[in-house]
Amino acid sequence: MDTIYTHFLRLAGSDMLSIKINEPVLVTIENLSSILCCTPRNVKFILRKLEDQNFIHWKPGRGRGHHSELTLLRSLNDALESNFTELLFKGKLKEAIELIGSVQIDDLMREKLMLTLHEQMGFRSYTETASGQDTLRMLRSRQLGDLDPASVYTAFETYLLGQICNTLITYNAHTDTFLPALAHTWESNKDHKEWVFYLRKGVRFHDGRVMTSHDVQASLMRLFDTNCSSLWLYRDIKRTEVNGDYCIKFILHRANRFFLHLFSCIRMTVLPADYDSNQTLVGTGPFQITEMNEDVIKLKAFDAYFGFRPHLDQIHIWFLPEPASSDGYYDMSGTDRLSLPGSSHERPHYIDYPALGCQYMLFNFNVPGCHHTLPFRQAMRIVYDPVNLVNDLGENRITPASSFLPWKSAAQSWEATSLVDAQALLEQSGYQGESFLLSYKKNKDSDVAEWIQQRARQIGLRIDLEPFDDYLDVVKTSDAPLILREEILEDDWQYGMIHFFKNQSNTLHEYMTPELQSILDSLLDPFPQLPHSGRSDLLEQAEELLRENSWMLYGCHMNKKAELHQSFYGMQTSEFGFLDISKLWIKNP
């Protein structure tokens, strides 16, 4: 049911009336019926309510067909701000955001309302809430994606899973070692064909049940039952043996020196044995879900968490797609920021996170075109030149990339390439002036796509642009021959890279032919059996294969920045550069 504010905003913002405050205009009930989208009878009811609350002065005309007199007593901006504030006070953030886009509004007022929204985000202390709890509220400028560990694809959702659930062990990137989590210790035999994990006792799921080895076994079997796209990594497991509630053994077909990586990654998140994916996610992590829908996910600290209980009591993350949050203030990572309220003279904290991975270009080998020729792809290598890309566009594009790994890219000698060479290669490719479509993520890569288009034009190559909405960040099939994407790796970079090369549902597999993929598969087949250095060499060979054939063109490494008000402490980055909210605390004056 429409609020009184909605009716007033329709009147005040109507092009049909063009009313100014305190200046009466002549109207008919029929006009107002059209503006208010209701029957003439309801018009009179609405007008009485508006007049009772001092929004308007109404002087009805005498007799059928005569004009009446309507006077606005409040401005559009005044009513808009009041309505917006009321919605925020009631916690109706989505409705507040939608209000901004539903009426004509000047830029100054829009900025003012977004600032008001911004001030409602961030930390709310016990002095401001009746519940006596510390709450952090944030916005994300897209919808919530898949939270199933077996199929999760996006970085933010993977990060959220790490706050709600746990794995048997965790990987420490700084020391390149594994640390206890749900398992307090583990061991393997000499030939790495048997692995045993010993579980902590008394670990509880959010529903109160105690976690046992049966839950671990069921979580592994669930990957096979759901035909998880990462099954290649678990193919060496022959069977599992449950030895009581707190010991589980994995017997393998062959040696696997990569095995620990597989039980620290998000795929092997431990869920209850009877977990139903249609129900709310239940984990053992520091936060549990109290509410989840398309608009918001609300988390609260899990008091029975086996580790250190979070300092914050509640986290509310609102998902508001474009254009509502296009200013980018509120996201937690990436070029977006988590910016929390404070006085304008106070300096915020910044955390820079040079991410593993990079932006890159793929070629869609499932559609015809001269991109199947090496000279064309080499010409595109020059058009999409990493040095010029960083120099021309800058911002969070920090260094040119020749690998997913920034330290490998840094070891290369870089210099900008000439478009003259690209033009000669384009002529060799058999290009006949046809237009090539470039697919890219609208919210992230518009400036890069336009930059590529402009550089291609200089060598006579026509490129049309195909933006797609990036709300869920999922792999989106396109018939475009040129694909612009970004891959951010896990801190466990060896896992991140082999997962990129072997994940059957990612962008690489979507656009490479089975023949090309089989070449990569043959190269990478011995990967799990090799020691750390051997695996590194093999991944380098895989990247070299992509570079030599120009199957994939590396672009640039990205810096992920987070911004927080200076009252926040305990700021630590977790996977993908997101802040570990389980460690945050507030120094409350």
Short mmCIF file of N, CA, C and O in Angstrom, two decimals, residues 140-234:
data_model
loop_
_atom_site.label_atom_id
_atom_site.label_comp_id
_atom_site.label_asym_id
_atom_site.label_seq_id
_atom_site.Cartn_x
_atom_site.Cartn_y
_atom_site.Cartn_z
N ARG A 140 26.47 -3.85 -0.59
CA ARG A 140 27.12 -4.41 -1.77
C ARG A 140 26.28 -4.02 -2.97
O ARG A 140 25.05 -4.10 -2.94
N SER A 141 26.93 -3.61 -4.06
CA SER A 141 26.21 -3.08 -5.21
C SER A 141 25.83 -4.19 -6.20
O SER A 141 25.93 -4.01 -7.40
N ARG A 142 25.42 -5.31 -5.70
CA ARG A 142 24.88 -6.38 -6.53
C ARG A 142 24.14 -7.36 -5.64
O ARG A 142 24.11 -7.21 -4.43
N GLN A 143 23.52 -8.35 -6.27
CA GLN A 143 22.79 -9.36 -5.51
C GLN A 143 23.75 -10.36 -4.86
O GLN A 143 24.90 -10.48 -5.25
N LEU A 144 23.22 -11.07 -3.88
CA LEU A 144 23.98 -12.15 -3.25
C LEU A 144 24.02 -13.35 -4.18
O LEU A 144 23.01 -13.75 -4.73
N GLY A 145 25.20 -13.92 -4.36
CA GLY A 145 25.35 -15.07 -5.24
C GLY A 145 25.27 -16.39 -4.50
O GLY A 145 24.84 -16.47 -3.34
N ASP A 146 25.72 -17.44 -5.15
CA ASP A 146 25.64 -18.80 -4.64
C ASP A 146 26.51 -18.98 -3.41
O ASP A 146 27.69 -18.65 -3.43
N LEU A 147 25.93 -19.54 -2.33
CA LEU A 147 26.68 -19.79 -1.10
C LEU A 147 26.89 -21.28 -0.86
O LEU A 147 27.17 -21.67 0.26
N ASP A 148 26.75 -22.10 -1.88
CA ASP A 148 26.97 -23.54 -1.72
C ASP A 148 28.46 -23.83 -1.94
O ASP A 148 29.01 -23.52 -2.99
N PRO A 149 29.15 -24.43 -0.95
CA PRO A 149 30.59 -24.68 -1.10
C PRO A 149 30.93 -25.53 -2.32
O PRO A 149 32.02 -25.39 -2.88
N ALA A 150 30.02 -26.39 -2.75
CA ALA A 150 30.29 -27.27 -3.89
C ALA A 150 30.27 -26.53 -5.22
O ALA A 150 30.85 -27.00 -6.20
N SER A 151 29.64 -25.36 -5.25
CA SER A 151 29.48 -24.67 -6.54
C SER A 151 29.80 -23.18 -6.48
O SER A 151 29.73 -22.51 -7.51
N VAL A 152 30.14 -22.65 -5.31
CA VAL A 152 30.43 -21.21 -5.21
C VAL A 152 31.53 -20.82 -6.19
O VAL A 152 32.51 -21.55 -6.37
N TYR A 153 31.34 -19.69 -6.83
CA TYR A 153 32.28 -19.27 -7.86
C TYR A 153 32.89 -17.91 -7.59
O TYR A 153 34.01 -17.62 -7.98
N THR A 154 32.15 -17.04 -6.91
CA THR A 154 32.56 -15.66 -6.76
C THR A 154 33.38 -15.43 -5.51
O THR A 154 33.22 -16.12 -4.50
N ALA A 155 34.26 -14.42 -5.57
CA ALA A 155 35.19 -14.16 -4.46
C ALA A 155 34.45 -13.75 -3.19
O ALA A 155 34.77 -14.23 -2.10
N PHE A 156 33.47 -12.85 -3.30
CA PHE A 156 32.82 -12.36 -2.09
C PHE A 156 32.04 -13.46 -1.39
O PHE A 156 32.07 -13.58 -0.16
N GLU A 157 31.36 -14.30 -2.16
CA GLU A 157 30.60 -15.39 -1.54
C GLU A 157 31.54 -16.42 -0.92
O GLU A 157 31.24 -17.00 0.13
N THR A 158 32.69 -16.66 -1.56
CA THR A 158 33.69 -17.55 -0.97
C THR A 158 34.19 -16.99 0.35
O THR A 158 34.34 -17.71 1.34
N TYR A 159 34.42 -15.69 0.37
CA TYR A 159 34.83 -15.02 1.61
C TYR A 159 33.77 -15.18 2.69
O TYR A 159 34.08 -15.47 3.86
N LEU A 160 32.49 -14.96 2.34
CA LEU A 160 31.41 -15.11 3.32
C LEU A 160 31.36 -16.52 3.89
O LEU A 160 31.16 -16.71 5.09
N LEU A 161 31.53 -17.51 3.02
CA LEU A 161 31.54 -18.90 3.49
C LEU A 161 32.62 -19.11 4.55
O LEU A 161 32.42 -19.86 5.51
N GLY A 162 33.75 -18.45 4.38
CA GLY A 162 34.83 -18.58 5.35
C GLY A 162 34.50 -17.95 6.69
O GLY A 162 35.14 -18.28 7.70
N GLN A 163 33.53 -17.05 6.72
CA GLN A 163 33.08 -16.46 7.98
C GLN A 163 31.98 -17.29 8.65
O GLN A 163 31.76 -17.20 9.86
N ILE A 164 31.31 -18.13 7.85
CA ILE A 164 30.17 -18.91 8.35
C ILE A 164 30.56 -20.36 8.62
O ILE A 164 30.00 -21.02 9.49
N CYS A 165 31.53 -20.85 7.87
CA CYS A 165 31.89 -22.28 7.93
C CYS A 165 33.40 -22.44 8.16
O CYS A 165 34.15 -21.47 8.18
N ASN A 166 33.81 -23.69 8.31
CA ASN A 166 35.23 -24.00 8.49
C ASN A 166 35.62 -25.21 7.65
O ASN A 166 34.77 -26.01 7.24
N THR A 167 36.92 -25.33 7.43
CA THR A 167 37.50 -26.52 6.81
C THR A 167 38.33 -27.26 7.85
O THR A 167 38.52 -26.77 8.97
N LEU A 168 38.84 -28.42 7.48
CA LEU A 168 39.62 -29.20 8.43
C LEU A 168 40.88 -28.46 8.87
O LEU A 168 41.29 -28.49 10.03
N ILE A 169 41.53 -27.80 7.91
CA ILE A 169 42.77 -27.06 8.18
C ILE A 169 42.71 -25.76 7.42
O ILE A 169 41.83 -25.55 6.57
N THR A 170 43.64 -24.85 7.70
CA THR A 170 43.73 -23.60 6.96
C THR A 170 45.15 -23.42 6.43
O THR A 170 46.11 -23.97 6.98
N TYR A 171 45.25 -22.65 5.37
CA TYR A 171 46.55 -22.38 4.76
C TYR A 171 47.04 -21.00 5.17
O TYR A 171 46.29 -20.02 5.11
N ASN A 172 48.29 -20.90 5.61
CA ASN A 172 48.90 -19.63 5.97
C ASN A 172 49.86 -19.22 4.85
O ASN A 172 50.92 -19.83 4.67
N ALA A 173 49.47 -18.19 4.11
CA ALA A 173 50.27 -17.79 2.95
C ALA A 173 51.61 -17.20 3.35
O ALA A 173 52.58 -17.29 2.60
N HIS A 174 51.69 -16.58 4.52
CA HIS A 174 52.93 -15.93 4.94
C HIS A 174 54.03 -16.95 5.23
O HIS A 174 55.21 -16.71 4.98
N THR A 175 53.63 -18.10 5.77
CA THR A 175 54.63 -19.11 6.13
C THR A 175 54.58 -20.33 5.21
O THR A 175 55.41 -21.23 5.35
N ASP A 176 53.60 -20.33 4.28
CA ASP A 176 53.41 -21.47 3.38
C ASP A 176 53.26 -22.77 4.18
O ASP A 176 53.89 -23.78 3.87
N THR A 177 52.44 -22.70 5.22
CA THR A 177 52.21 -23.87 6.06
C THR A 177 50.71 -24.03 6.29
O THR A 177 49.92 -23.12 6.02
N PHE A 178 50.34 -25.19 6.82
CA PHE A 178 48.95 -25.46 7.16
C PHE A 178 48.76 -25.42 8.66
O PHE A 178 49.64 -25.86 9.43
N LEU A 179 47.62 -24.89 9.09
CA LEU A 179 47.33 -24.73 10.51
C LEU A 179 46.07 -25.51 10.88
O LEU A 179 45.18 -25.71 10.04
N PRO A 180 45.96 -25.94 12.12
CA PRO A 180 44.76 -26.67 12.56
C PRO A 180 43.51 -25.79 12.47
O PRO A 180 43.57 -24.58 12.68
N ALA A 181 42.40 -26.43 12.17
CA ALA A 181 41.09 -25.77 12.23
C ALA A 181 40.12 -26.77 12.86
O ALA A 181 40.19 -26.99 14.06
N LEU A 182 39.26 -27.40 12.08
CA LEU A 182 38.38 -28.43 12.64
C LEU A 182 39.19 -29.68 13.02
O LEU A 182 38.79 -30.43 13.91
N ALA A 183 40.28 -29.92 12.33
CA ALA A 183 41.21 -30.99 12.72
C ALA A 183 42.33 -30.37 13.54
O ALA A 183 42.87 -29.31 13.17
N HIS A 184 42.68 -31.01 14.66
CA HIS A 184 43.75 -30.44 15.49
C HIS A 184 45.12 -30.97 15.08
O HIS A 184 46.14 -30.35 15.39
N THR A 185 45.15 -32.10 14.35
CA THR A 185 46.42 -32.59 13.80
C THR A 185 46.12 -33.58 12.68
O THR A 185 44.96 -33.99 12.48
N TRP A 186 47.15 -33.98 11.93
CA TRP A 186 46.99 -34.89 10.79
C TRP A 186 48.32 -35.55 10.51
O TRP A 186 49.37 -35.11 10.99
N GLU A 187 48.28 -36.59 9.69
CA GLU A 187 49.51 -37.31 9.36
C GLU A 187 49.29 -38.08 8.07
O GLU A 187 48.15 -38.32 7.65
N SER A 188 50.39 -38.47 7.45
CA SER A 188 50.31 -39.32 6.25
C SER A 188 51.39 -40.38 6.35
O SER A 188 52.37 -40.23 7.10
N ASN A 189 51.22 -41.46 5.57
CA ASN A 189 52.29 -42.46 5.53
C ASN A 189 53.38 -41.98 4.58
O ASN A 189 53.26 -40.92 3.95
N LYS A 190 54.46 -42.75 4.47
CA LYS A 190 55.63 -42.29 3.73
C LYS A 190 55.37 -42.09 2.24
O LYS A 190 55.96 -41.20 1.61
N ASP A 191 54.50 -42.90 1.68
CA ASP A 191 54.26 -42.76 0.23
C ASP A 191 53.10 -41.82 -0.10
O ASP A 191 52.67 -41.74 -1.25
N HIS A 192 52.57 -41.13 0.90
CA HIS A 192 51.52 -40.13 0.72
C HIS A 192 50.26 -40.72 0.08
O HIS A 192 49.54 -40.02 -0.64
N LYS A 193 49.98 -41.98 0.41
CA LYS A 193 48.77 -42.62 -0.11
C LYS A 193 47.70 -42.81 0.97
O LYS A 193 46.59 -43.22 0.67
N GLU A 194 48.06 -42.53 2.21
CA GLU A 194 47.08 -42.57 3.30
C GLU A 194 47.24 -41.32 4.15
O GLU A 194 48.35 -40.97 4.56
N TRP A 195 46.12 -40.66 4.39
CA TRP A 195 46.12 -39.44 5.19
C TRP A 195 45.08 -39.59 6.30
O TRP A 195 43.95 -40.03 6.04
N VAL A 196 45.45 -39.19 7.51
CA VAL A 196 44.56 -39.31 8.65
C VAL A 196 44.41 -37.93 9.31
O VAL A 196 45.41 -37.23 9.54
N PHE A 197 43.17 -37.55 9.59
CA PHE A 197 42.88 -36.29 10.29
C PHE A 197 42.22 -36.61 11.62
O PHE A 197 41.29 -37.42 11.69
N TYR A 198 42.69 -35.93 12.66
CA TYR A 198 42.13 -36.09 14.00
C TYR A 198 41.35 -34.82 14.34
O TYR A 198 41.93 -33.71 14.36
N LEU A 199 40.08 -34.97 14.62
CA LEU A 199 39.18 -33.82 14.76
C LEU A 199 39.15 -33.30 16.19
O LEU A 199 39.32 -34.04 17.15
N ARG A 200 38.89 -32.00 16.30
CA ARG A 200 38.64 -31.41 17.61
C ARG A 200 37.35 -31.99 18.19
O ARG A 200 36.39 -32.26 17.46
N LYS A 201 37.30 -32.11 19.49
CA LYS A 201 36.08 -32.57 20.16
C LYS A 201 35.26 -31.36 20.60
O LYS A 201 35.79 -30.31 20.95
N GLY A 202 33.95 -31.55 20.57
CA GLY A 202 33.05 -30.51 21.07
C GLY A 202 32.78 -29.37 20.12
O GLY A 202 32.16 -28.38 20.51
N VAL A 203 33.22 -29.46 18.86
CA VAL A 203 32.91 -28.41 17.87
C VAL A 203 31.43 -28.53 17.50
O VAL A 203 30.95 -29.62 17.17
N ARG A 204 30.73 -27.43 17.56
CA ARG A 204 29.29 -27.46 17.30
C ARG A 204 28.93 -26.70 16.02
O ARG A 204 29.53 -25.67 15.69
N PHE A 205 27.94 -27.25 15.34
CA PHE A 205 27.32 -26.52 14.24
C PHE A 205 26.41 -25.44 14.83
O PHE A 205 26.07 -25.47 16.03
N HIS A 206 26.00 -24.52 14.00
CA HIS A 206 25.15 -23.42 14.46
C HIS A 206 23.81 -23.89 14.99
O HIS A 206 23.15 -23.17 15.74
N ASP A 207 23.37 -25.10 14.59
CA ASP A 207 22.11 -25.62 15.11
C ASP A 207 22.30 -26.38 16.43
O ASP A 207 21.35 -26.97 16.95
N GLY A 208 23.53 -26.39 16.95
CA GLY A 208 23.78 -26.99 18.25
C GLY A 208 24.34 -28.39 18.21
O GLY A 208 24.83 -28.89 19.23
N ARG A 209 24.29 -29.06 17.07
CA ARG A 209 24.79 -30.43 16.99
C ARG A 209 26.32 -30.46 16.98
O ARG A 209 26.96 -29.54 16.48
N VAL A 210 26.88 -31.52 17.51
CA VAL A 210 28.32 -31.68 17.56
C VAL A 210 28.83 -32.23 16.23
O VAL A 210 28.26 -33.17 15.67
N MET A 211 29.89 -31.63 15.70
CA MET A 211 30.49 -32.10 14.45
C MET A 211 31.32 -33.37 14.70
O MET A 211 32.04 -33.45 15.68
N THR A 212 31.18 -34.35 13.79
CA THR A 212 31.94 -35.59 13.88
C THR A 212 32.56 -35.93 12.53
O THR A 212 32.31 -35.26 11.52
N SER A 213 33.32 -36.99 12.51
CA SER A 213 33.96 -37.45 11.27
C SER A 213 32.93 -37.86 10.23
O SER A 213 33.23 -37.84 9.02
N HIS A 214 31.72 -38.23 10.65
CA HIS A 214 30.67 -38.58 9.68
C HIS A 214 30.27 -37.36 8.85
O HIS A 214 29.93 -37.48 7.66
N ASP A 215 30.30 -36.18 9.47
CA ASP A 215 30.00 -34.94 8.73
C ASP A 215 31.10 -34.65 7.70
O ASP A 215 30.81 -34.20 6.59
N VAL A 216 32.34 -34.92 8.07
CA VAL A 216 33.45 -34.72 7.13
C VAL A 216 33.31 -35.66 5.94
O VAL A 216 33.44 -35.26 4.77
N GLN A 217 33.02 -36.92 6.22
CA GLN A 217 32.85 -37.91 5.17
C GLN A 217 31.70 -37.52 4.24
O GLN A 217 31.83 -37.58 3.00
N ALA A 218 30.58 -37.09 4.83
CA ALA A 218 29.42 -36.70 4.02
C ALA A 218 29.71 -35.45 3.18
O ALA A 218 29.23 -35.33 2.05
N SER A 219 30.51 -34.53 3.71
CA SER A 219 30.85 -33.31 2.96
C SER A 219 31.68 -33.64 1.73
O SER A 219 31.51 -33.02 0.67
N LEU A 220 32.59 -34.63 1.85
CA LEU A 220 33.35 -35.06 0.68
C LEU A 220 32.44 -35.75 -0.33
O LEU A 220 32.50 -35.46 -1.53
N MET A 221 31.60 -36.67 0.14
CA MET A 221 30.71 -37.39 -0.76
C MET A 221 29.75 -36.43 -1.48
O MET A 221 29.35 -36.68 -2.62
N ARG A 222 29.41 -35.36 -0.81
CA ARG A 222 28.50 -34.38 -1.43
C ARG A 222 29.11 -33.76 -2.68
O ARG A 222 28.40 -33.45 -3.64
N LEU A 223 30.44 -33.59 -2.70
CA LEU A 223 31.10 -33.06 -3.89
C LEU A 223 30.89 -34.00 -5.08
O LEU A 223 30.66 -33.55 -6.21
N PHE A 224 30.96 -35.29 -4.82
CA PHE A 224 30.76 -36.27 -5.90
C PHE A 224 29.28 -36.36 -6.28
O PHE A 224 28.94 -36.45 -7.46
N ASP A 225 28.40 -36.31 -5.28
CA ASP A 225 26.96 -36.40 -5.55
C ASP A 225 26.45 -35.22 -6.35
O ASP A 225 25.52 -35.35 -7.16
N THR A 226 27.04 -34.05 -6.14
CA THR A 226 26.61 -32.84 -6.86
C THR A 226 27.42 -32.62 -8.14
O THR A 226 27.22 -31.62 -8.82
N ASN A 227 28.32 -33.56 -8.45
CA ASN A 227 29.17 -33.44 -9.63
C ASN A 227 29.90 -32.10 -9.64
O ASN A 227 29.90 -31.36 -10.63
N CYS A 228 30.53 -31.82 -8.53
CA CYS A 228 31.27 -30.57 -8.36
C CYS A 228 32.29 -30.39 -9.49
O CYS A 228 32.95 -31.34 -9.92
N SER A 229 32.42 -29.16 -9.96
CA SER A 229 33.32 -28.88 -11.09
C SER A 229 34.79 -29.04 -10.72
O SER A 229 35.66 -29.01 -11.60
N SER A 230 35.09 -29.20 -9.43
CA SER A 230 36.48 -29.34 -8.98
C SER A 230 36.86 -30.79 -8.69
O SER A 230 37.87 -31.04 -8.02
N LEU A 231 36.08 -31.75 -9.16
CA LEU A 231 36.31 -33.15 -8.79
C LEU A 231 37.67 -33.68 -9.23
O LEU A 231 38.18 -34.64 -8.63
N TRP A 232 38.25 -33.09 -10.26
CA TRP A 232 39.56 -33.56 -10.72
C TRP A 232 40.56 -33.58 -9.57
O TRP A 232 41.39 -34.47 -9.49
N LEU A 233 40.45 -32.62 -8.68
CA LEU A 233 41.40 -32.51 -7.58
C LEU A 233 41.25 -33.64 -6.57
O LEU A 233 42.19 -33.96 -5.84
N TYR A 234 40.06 -34.26 -6.53
CA TYR A 234 39.77 -35.30 -5.53
C TYR A 234 39.74 -36.70 -6.14
O TYR A 234 39.34 -37.66 -5.49
#
